Amino acid sequence: MSLTRLSKFISLILRHQPQVIGITLDEHGWADVGELLEGIRKTRYIDMEMLEEIVRSDEKQRYSFSENKALIRANQGHSVPVDVELPQTEPPDFLFHGTSERSVSSISQEGLLPMGRLYVHLSADRETARKVGSRHGKPVVFQINSRLMAREEHVFFRSVNGVWLTRQVPPKYLSLYQDQSACPAER
Protein backbone atom coordinates (compact mmCIF):
# COMPACT_ATOMS: atom_id res chain seq x y z
CA MET A 1 0.00 0.00 0.00
CA SER A 2 1.34 3.42 -0.92
CA LEU A 3 2.04 6.00 1.78
CA THR A 4 -0.58 8.27 0.18
CA ARG A 5 -3.33 5.65 0.56
CA LEU A 6 -2.14 4.88 4.08
CA SER A 7 -2.23 8.60 4.91
CA LYS A 8 -5.84 8.82 3.69
CA PHE A 9 -6.74 5.84 5.88
CA ILE A 10 -5.09 7.51 8.88
CA SER A 11 -7.02 10.69 8.08
CA LEU A 12 -10.28 8.72 8.16
CA ILE A 13 -9.34 7.27 11.55
CA LEU A 14 -8.06 10.45 13.21
CA ARG A 15 -10.76 12.78 11.84
CA HIS A 16 -13.90 10.72 11.52
CA GLN A 17 -13.89 7.05 12.53
CA PRO A 18 -11.37 5.96 15.16
CA GLN A 19 -13.63 3.00 15.95
CA VAL A 20 -12.75 1.48 12.54
CA ILE A 21 -9.54 0.16 14.09
CA GLY A 22 -10.78 0.00 17.69
CA ILE A 23 -9.15 3.11 19.14
CA THR A 24 -10.48 6.22 20.83
CA LEU A 25 -9.42 9.84 20.63
CA ASP A 26 -9.12 11.95 23.76
CA GLU A 27 -11.03 15.23 24.09
CA HIS A 28 -8.29 17.04 22.15
CA GLY A 29 -8.18 14.56 19.28
CA TRP A 30 -5.01 12.75 20.38
CA ALA A 31 -4.61 9.00 19.77
CA ASP A 32 -1.99 6.75 21.30
CA VAL A 33 0.58 6.01 18.56
CA GLY A 34 1.09 2.39 19.70
CA GLU A 35 -2.65 1.74 19.60
CA LEU A 36 -2.95 3.43 16.20
CA LEU A 37 -0.17 1.31 14.72
CA GLU A 38 -1.57 -1.88 16.26
CA GLY A 39 -5.07 -1.10 14.97
CA ILE A 40 -3.87 -0.35 11.43
CA ARG A 41 -1.79 -3.55 11.39
CA LYS A 42 -5.02 -5.57 11.64
CA THR A 43 -5.61 -4.86 7.93
CA ARG A 44 -2.38 -3.46 6.45
CA TYR A 45 1.30 -3.09 7.16
CA ILE A 46 2.67 0.00 8.91
CA ASP A 47 5.58 0.70 11.23
CA MET A 48 6.72 3.76 13.18
CA GLU A 49 9.15 4.79 10.46
CA MET A 50 6.34 4.83 7.88
CA LEU A 51 4.08 6.82 10.22
CA GLU A 52 6.85 9.37 10.83
CA GLU A 53 7.34 9.71 7.06
CA ILE A 54 3.60 10.25 6.53
CA VAL A 55 3.50 12.99 9.18
CA ARG A 56 6.69 14.62 7.87
CA SER A 57 5.90 14.51 4.16
CA ASP A 58 2.14 15.09 4.05
CA GLU A 59 1.79 18.08 1.71
CA LYS A 60 -1.24 19.36 3.62
CA GLN A 61 0.45 18.78 7.00
CA ARG A 62 -2.65 17.02 8.30
CA TYR A 63 -1.04 15.48 11.37
CA SER A 64 0.96 16.38 14.47
CA PHE A 65 2.86 14.27 16.96
CA SER A 66 3.12 15.14 20.62
CA GLU A 67 6.62 16.22 21.62
CA ASN A 68 7.64 12.66 22.60
CA LYS A 69 5.80 11.08 19.61
CA ALA A 70 3.64 8.98 21.93
CA LEU A 71 0.48 10.68 20.64
CA ILE A 72 -0.75 11.76 17.20
CA ARG A 73 -3.73 13.77 15.98
CA ALA A 74 -5.20 15.34 12.87
CA ASN A 75 -4.69 19.10 12.90
CA GLN A 76 -8.25 19.89 11.74
CA GLY A 77 -11.11 18.53 9.66
CA HIS A 78 -12.78 16.44 12.36
CA SER A 79 -16.37 15.33 12.23
CA VAL A 80 -16.06 13.81 15.71
CA PRO A 81 -16.33 16.34 18.55
CA VAL A 82 -12.82 17.24 19.68
CA ASP A 83 -11.10 20.45 20.75
CA VAL A 84 -7.71 20.64 19.05
CA GLU A 85 -6.80 23.52 21.36
CA LEU A 86 -6.47 26.22 18.75
CA PRO A 87 -6.21 29.76 20.09
CA GLN A 88 -8.69 32.33 18.82
CA THR A 89 -6.80 34.31 16.16
CA GLU A 90 -7.45 37.64 14.43
CA PRO A 91 -7.87 36.82 10.72
CA PRO A 92 -6.45 38.76 7.78
CA ASP A 93 -8.82 41.14 6.00
CA PHE A 94 -9.87 38.50 3.48
CA LEU A 95 -9.90 34.72 3.40
CA PHE A 96 -10.92 32.39 0.57
CA HIS A 97 -12.99 29.26 0.09
CA GLY A 98 -12.81 27.00 -2.95
CA THR A 99 -15.77 24.95 -4.07
CA SER A 100 -17.35 23.62 -7.26
CA GLU A 101 -19.77 25.37 -9.59
CA ARG A 102 -22.62 23.13 -8.47
CA SER A 103 -22.36 24.47 -4.88
CA VAL A 104 -22.46 28.19 -5.74
CA SER A 105 -26.24 28.61 -5.53
CA SER A 106 -26.64 26.99 -2.12
CA ILE A 107 -23.58 28.77 -0.69
CA SER A 108 -24.84 32.10 -2.00
CA GLN A 109 -28.16 31.51 -0.24
CA GLU A 110 -27.08 29.75 2.96
CA GLY A 111 -23.45 30.81 3.37
CA LEU A 112 -20.64 28.41 4.19
CA LEU A 113 -21.60 25.66 6.64
CA PRO A 114 -19.32 23.02 8.17
CA MET A 115 -21.15 20.21 6.32
CA GLY A 116 -20.44 17.40 8.79
CA ARG A 117 -17.22 18.88 10.11
CA LEU A 118 -16.79 21.02 13.19
CA TYR A 119 -15.66 24.09 11.24
CA VAL A 120 -15.68 25.71 7.83
CA HIS A 121 -12.19 25.57 6.30
CA LEU A 122 -10.79 28.72 4.71
CA SER A 123 -7.54 29.51 2.90
CA ALA A 124 -5.29 32.52 3.25
CA ASP A 125 -4.85 32.77 -0.54
CA ARG A 126 -6.96 32.38 -3.64
CA GLU A 127 -4.73 29.79 -5.30
CA THR A 128 -4.99 27.34 -2.40
CA ALA A 129 -8.78 27.82 -2.41
CA ARG A 130 -8.84 27.16 -6.17
CA LYS A 131 -6.92 23.90 -5.67
CA VAL A 132 -9.35 22.81 -2.98
CA GLY A 133 -12.31 23.66 -5.21
CA SER A 134 -10.83 21.72 -8.13
CA ARG A 135 -11.15 18.49 -6.14
CA HIS A 136 -14.92 18.83 -6.45
CA GLY A 137 -15.26 19.80 -10.14
CA LYS A 138 -14.74 23.09 -11.94
CA PRO A 139 -13.39 25.37 -9.17
CA VAL A 140 -15.04 28.55 -7.99
CA VAL A 141 -13.53 30.82 -5.34
CA PHE A 142 -15.44 32.82 -2.77
CA GLN A 143 -13.75 35.70 -0.98
CA ILE A 144 -14.73 36.13 2.66
CA ASN A 145 -14.67 39.53 4.36
CA SER A 146 -13.10 38.05 7.47
CA ARG A 147 -12.16 41.47 8.88
CA LEU A 148 -15.83 42.45 9.01
CA MET A 149 -16.81 39.04 10.38
CA ALA A 150 -14.29 39.41 13.22
CA ARG A 151 -15.54 42.94 13.94
CA GLU A 152 -19.02 41.50 14.19
CA GLU A 153 -17.80 38.93 16.74
CA HIS A 154 -17.34 35.85 14.60
CA VAL A 155 -14.49 33.76 15.97
CA PHE A 156 -11.55 32.48 13.87
CA PHE A 157 -8.88 29.91 14.57
CA ARG A 158 -5.75 29.05 12.61
CA SER A 159 -4.62 25.44 12.51
CA VAL A 160 -0.95 24.55 12.84
CA ASN A 161 -0.89 23.85 9.09
CA GLY A 162 -2.26 27.29 8.18
CA VAL A 163 -5.91 26.42 7.55
CA TRP A 164 -8.32 29.05 8.88
CA LEU A 165 -11.39 27.77 10.71
CA THR A 166 -14.69 29.33 11.74
CA ARG A 167 -18.11 27.89 12.67
CA GLN A 168 -19.92 29.30 9.61
CA VAL A 169 -19.79 32.16 7.10
CA PRO A 170 -23.14 33.89 6.56
CA PRO A 171 -23.86 34.97 2.95
CA LYS A 172 -23.41 38.69 3.65
CA TYR A 173 -19.65 38.17 4.09
CA LEU A 174 -19.17 36.32 0.77
CA SER A 175 -18.20 37.60 -2.66
CA LEU A 176 -18.17 35.37 -5.72
CA TYR A 177 -15.87 36.12 -8.63
CA GLN A 178 -16.99 35.30 -12.14
CA ASP A 179 -13.47 36.13 -13.39
CA GLN A 180 -11.60 33.39 -11.59
CA SER A 181 -8.29 34.38 -13.16
CA ALA A 182 -7.79 37.23 -10.69
CA CYS A 183 -9.79 38.10 -7.60
CA PRO A 184 -9.97 41.90 -7.10
CA ALA A 185 -8.20 41.66 -3.75
CA GLU A 186 -5.17 40.17 -5.51
CA ARG A 187 -4.96 42.45 -8.58
Tab-separated table of C-alpha atoms in Angstrom:
chain	number	residue	atom	x	y	z
A	1	MET	CA	0.000	0.000	0.000
A	2	SER	CA	1.340	3.416	-0.920
A	3	LEU	CA	2.038	5.995	1.777
A	4	THR	CA	-0.583	8.269	0.178
A	5	ARG	CA	-3.327	5.649	0.559
A	6	LEU	CA	-2.135	4.879	4.078
A	7	SER	CA	-2.234	8.599	4.911
A	8	LYS	CA	-5.836	8.815	3.693
A	9	PHE	CA	-6.742	5.843	5.876
A	10	ILE	CA	-5.087	7.508	8.883
A	11	SER	CA	-7.019	10.690	8.083
A	12	LEU	CA	-10.278	8.719	8.160
A	13	ILE	CA	-9.335	7.270	11.548
A	14	LEU	CA	-8.058	10.447	13.215
A	15	ARG	CA	-10.760	12.781	11.835
A	16	HIS	CA	-13.897	10.719	11.523
A	17	GLN	CA	-13.892	7.051	12.530
A	18	PRO	CA	-11.366	5.961	15.163
A	19	GLN	CA	-13.625	2.997	15.954
A	20	VAL	CA	-12.753	1.481	12.544
A	21	ILE	CA	-9.537	0.158	14.092
A	22	GLY	CA	-10.779	0.001	17.693
A	23	ILE	CA	-9.149	3.107	19.141
A	24	THR	CA	-10.482	6.222	20.831
A	25	LEU	CA	-9.417	9.843	20.634
A	26	ASP	CA	-9.116	11.953	23.761
A	27	GLU	CA	-11.034	15.227	24.093
A	28	HIS	CA	-8.293	17.035	22.148
A	29	GLY	CA	-8.178	14.555	19.275
A	30	TRP	CA	-5.015	12.748	20.384
A	31	ALA	CA	-4.610	9.002	19.771
A	32	ASP	CA	-1.991	6.745	21.302
A	33	VAL	CA	0.581	6.012	18.564
A	34	GLY	CA	1.087	2.395	19.698
A	35	GLU	CA	-2.655	1.736	19.599
A	36	LEU	CA	-2.951	3.429	16.201
A	37	LEU	CA	-0.168	1.307	14.721
A	38	GLU	CA	-1.575	-1.881	16.261
A	39	GLY	CA	-5.071	-1.102	14.968
A	40	ILE	CA	-3.875	-0.352	11.428
A	41	ARG	CA	-1.788	-3.553	11.390
A	42	LYS	CA	-5.016	-5.570	11.636
A	43	THR	CA	-5.614	-4.864	7.934
A	44	ARG	CA	-2.384	-3.464	6.452
A	45	TYR	CA	1.299	-3.089	7.159
A	46	ILE	CA	2.670	-0.002	8.906
A	47	ASP	CA	5.577	0.703	11.231
A	48	MET	CA	6.721	3.759	13.185
A	49	GLU	CA	9.147	4.786	10.459
A	50	MET	CA	6.344	4.829	7.884
A	51	LEU	CA	4.084	6.823	10.220
A	52	GLU	CA	6.846	9.375	10.833
A	53	GLU	CA	7.337	9.711	7.063
A	54	ILE	CA	3.600	10.251	6.528
A	55	VAL	CA	3.501	12.992	9.179
A	56	ARG	CA	6.695	14.622	7.874
A	57	SER	CA	5.897	14.510	4.158
A	58	ASP	CA	2.138	15.086	4.053
A	59	GLU	CA	1.790	18.082	1.715
A	60	LYS	CA	-1.242	19.361	3.616
A	61	GLN	CA	0.446	18.784	6.996
A	62	ARG	CA	-2.647	17.022	8.295
A	63	TYR	CA	-1.039	15.483	11.374
A	64	SER	CA	0.956	16.376	14.472
A	65	PHE	CA	2.861	14.272	16.960
A	66	SER	CA	3.115	15.145	20.618
A	67	GLU	CA	6.615	16.217	21.625
A	68	ASN	CA	7.641	12.661	22.596
A	69	LYS	CA	5.802	11.081	19.610
A	70	ALA	CA	3.645	8.980	21.931
A	71	LEU	CA	0.482	10.680	20.635
A	72	ILE	CA	-0.747	11.758	17.199
A	73	ARG	CA	-3.733	13.766	15.979
A	74	ALA	CA	-5.205	15.335	12.871
A	75	ASN	CA	-4.689	19.104	12.897
A	76	GLN	CA	-8.248	19.892	11.741
A	77	GLY	CA	-11.110	18.525	9.658
A	78	HIS	CA	-12.779	16.444	12.357
A	79	SER	CA	-16.374	15.331	12.231
A	80	VAL	CA	-16.058	13.810	15.711
A	81	PRO	CA	-16.334	16.338	18.547
A	82	VAL	CA	-12.825	17.240	19.683
A	83	ASP	CA	-11.103	20.446	20.755
A	84	VAL	CA	-7.708	20.635	19.053
A	85	GLU	CA	-6.798	23.517	21.359
A	86	LEU	CA	-6.471	26.221	18.754
A	87	PRO	CA	-6.206	29.758	20.085
A	88	GLN	CA	-8.690	32.326	18.816
A	89	THR	CA	-6.795	34.313	16.158
A	90	GLU	CA	-7.447	37.639	14.426
A	91	PRO	CA	-7.870	36.822	10.719
A	92	PRO	CA	-6.450	38.757	7.783
A	93	ASP	CA	-8.820	41.138	6.002
A	94	PHE	CA	-9.874	38.502	3.479
A	95	LEU	CA	-9.895	34.719	3.399
A	96	PHE	CA	-10.917	32.388	0.570
A	97	HIS	CA	-12.985	29.256	0.089
A	98	GLY	CA	-12.812	26.999	-2.946
A	99	THR	CA	-15.770	24.945	-4.068
A	100	SER	CA	-17.347	23.617	-7.256
A	101	GLU	CA	-19.769	25.374	-9.587
A	102	ARG	CA	-22.617	23.127	-8.474
A	103	SER	CA	-22.361	24.469	-4.882
A	104	VAL	CA	-22.461	28.186	-5.744
A	105	SER	CA	-26.238	28.609	-5.532
A	106	SER	CA	-26.641	26.985	-2.116
A	107	ILE	CA	-23.575	28.769	-0.687
A	108	SER	CA	-24.837	32.101	-2.005
A	109	GLN	CA	-28.162	31.509	-0.243
A	110	GLU	CA	-27.079	29.748	2.961
A	111	GLY	CA	-23.452	30.806	3.366
A	112	LEU	CA	-20.645	28.407	4.195
A	113	LEU	CA	-21.596	25.662	6.635
A	114	PRO	CA	-19.319	23.019	8.170
A	115	MET	CA	-21.146	20.207	6.324
A	116	GLY	CA	-20.444	17.396	8.794
A	117	ARG	CA	-17.220	18.879	10.106
A	118	LEU	CA	-16.793	21.017	13.190
A	119	TYR	CA	-15.658	24.089	11.244
A	120	VAL	CA	-15.684	25.706	7.827
A	121	HIS	CA	-12.194	25.566	6.304
A	122	LEU	CA	-10.789	28.718	4.711
A	123	SER	CA	-7.539	29.510	2.897
A	124	ALA	CA	-5.293	32.523	3.245
A	125	ASP	CA	-4.847	32.767	-0.540
A	126	ARG	CA	-6.956	32.375	-3.643
A	127	GLU	CA	-4.732	29.790	-5.302
A	128	THR	CA	-4.986	27.342	-2.403
A	129	ALA	CA	-8.777	27.819	-2.415
A	130	ARG	CA	-8.843	27.165	-6.171
A	131	LYS	CA	-6.917	23.899	-5.673
A	132	VAL	CA	-9.345	22.809	-2.977
A	133	GLY	CA	-12.306	23.659	-5.212
A	134	SER	CA	-10.828	21.723	-8.128
A	135	ARG	CA	-11.146	18.490	-6.138
A	136	HIS	CA	-14.920	18.834	-6.455
A	137	GLY	CA	-15.257	19.804	-10.140
A	138	LYS	CA	-14.736	23.093	-11.937
A	139	PRO	CA	-13.386	25.371	-9.170
A	140	VAL	CA	-15.044	28.552	-7.988
A	141	VAL	CA	-13.527	30.819	-5.335
A	142	PHE	CA	-15.439	32.819	-2.772
A	143	GLN	CA	-13.746	35.703	-0.983
A	144	ILE	CA	-14.726	36.130	2.656
A	145	ASN	CA	-14.668	39.527	4.355
A	146	SER	CA	-13.103	38.054	7.473
A	147	ARG	CA	-12.164	41.467	8.881
A	148	LEU	CA	-15.827	42.448	9.006
A	149	MET	CA	-16.809	39.037	10.383
A	150	ALA	CA	-14.292	39.410	13.220
A	151	ARG	CA	-15.537	42.941	13.941
A	152	GLU	CA	-19.024	41.499	14.188
A	153	GLU	CA	-17.805	38.931	16.742
A	154	HIS	CA	-17.338	35.849	14.598
A	155	VAL	CA	-14.489	33.761	15.969
A	156	PHE	CA	-11.552	32.478	13.873
A	157	PHE	CA	-8.881	29.907	14.571
A	158	ARG	CA	-5.748	29.051	12.606
A	159	SER	CA	-4.625	25.444	12.510
A	160	VAL	CA	-0.949	24.554	12.839
A	161	ASN	CA	-0.887	23.847	9.094
A	162	GLY	CA	-2.256	27.292	8.180
A	163	VAL	CA	-5.906	26.423	7.545
A	164	TRP	CA	-8.318	29.053	8.878
A	165	LEU	CA	-11.386	27.771	10.709
A	166	THR	CA	-14.693	29.331	11.737
A	167	ARG	CA	-18.106	27.889	12.667
A	168	GLN	CA	-19.915	29.304	9.608
A	169	VAL	CA	-19.794	32.158	7.104
A	170	PRO	CA	-23.144	33.890	6.561
A	171	PRO	CA	-23.858	34.966	2.952
A	172	LYS	CA	-23.412	38.693	3.654
A	173	TYR	CA	-19.645	38.174	4.088
A	174	LEU	CA	-19.171	36.321	0.769
A	175	SER	CA	-18.202	37.601	-2.663
A	176	LEU	CA	-18.167	35.365	-5.722
A	177	TYR	CA	-15.872	36.116	-8.625
A	178	GLN	CA	-16.987	35.304	-12.141
A	179	ASP	CA	-13.473	36.126	-13.394
A	180	GLN	CA	-11.598	33.394	-11.586
A	181	SER	CA	-8.287	34.385	-13.162
A	182	ALA	CA	-7.791	37.231	-10.687
A	183	CYS	CA	-9.787	38.096	-7.600
A	184	PRO	CA	-9.971	41.895	-7.096
A	185	ALA	CA	-8.200	41.659	-3.749
A	186	GLU	CA	-5.171	40.165	-5.507
A	187	ARG	CA	-4.960	42.452	-8.577
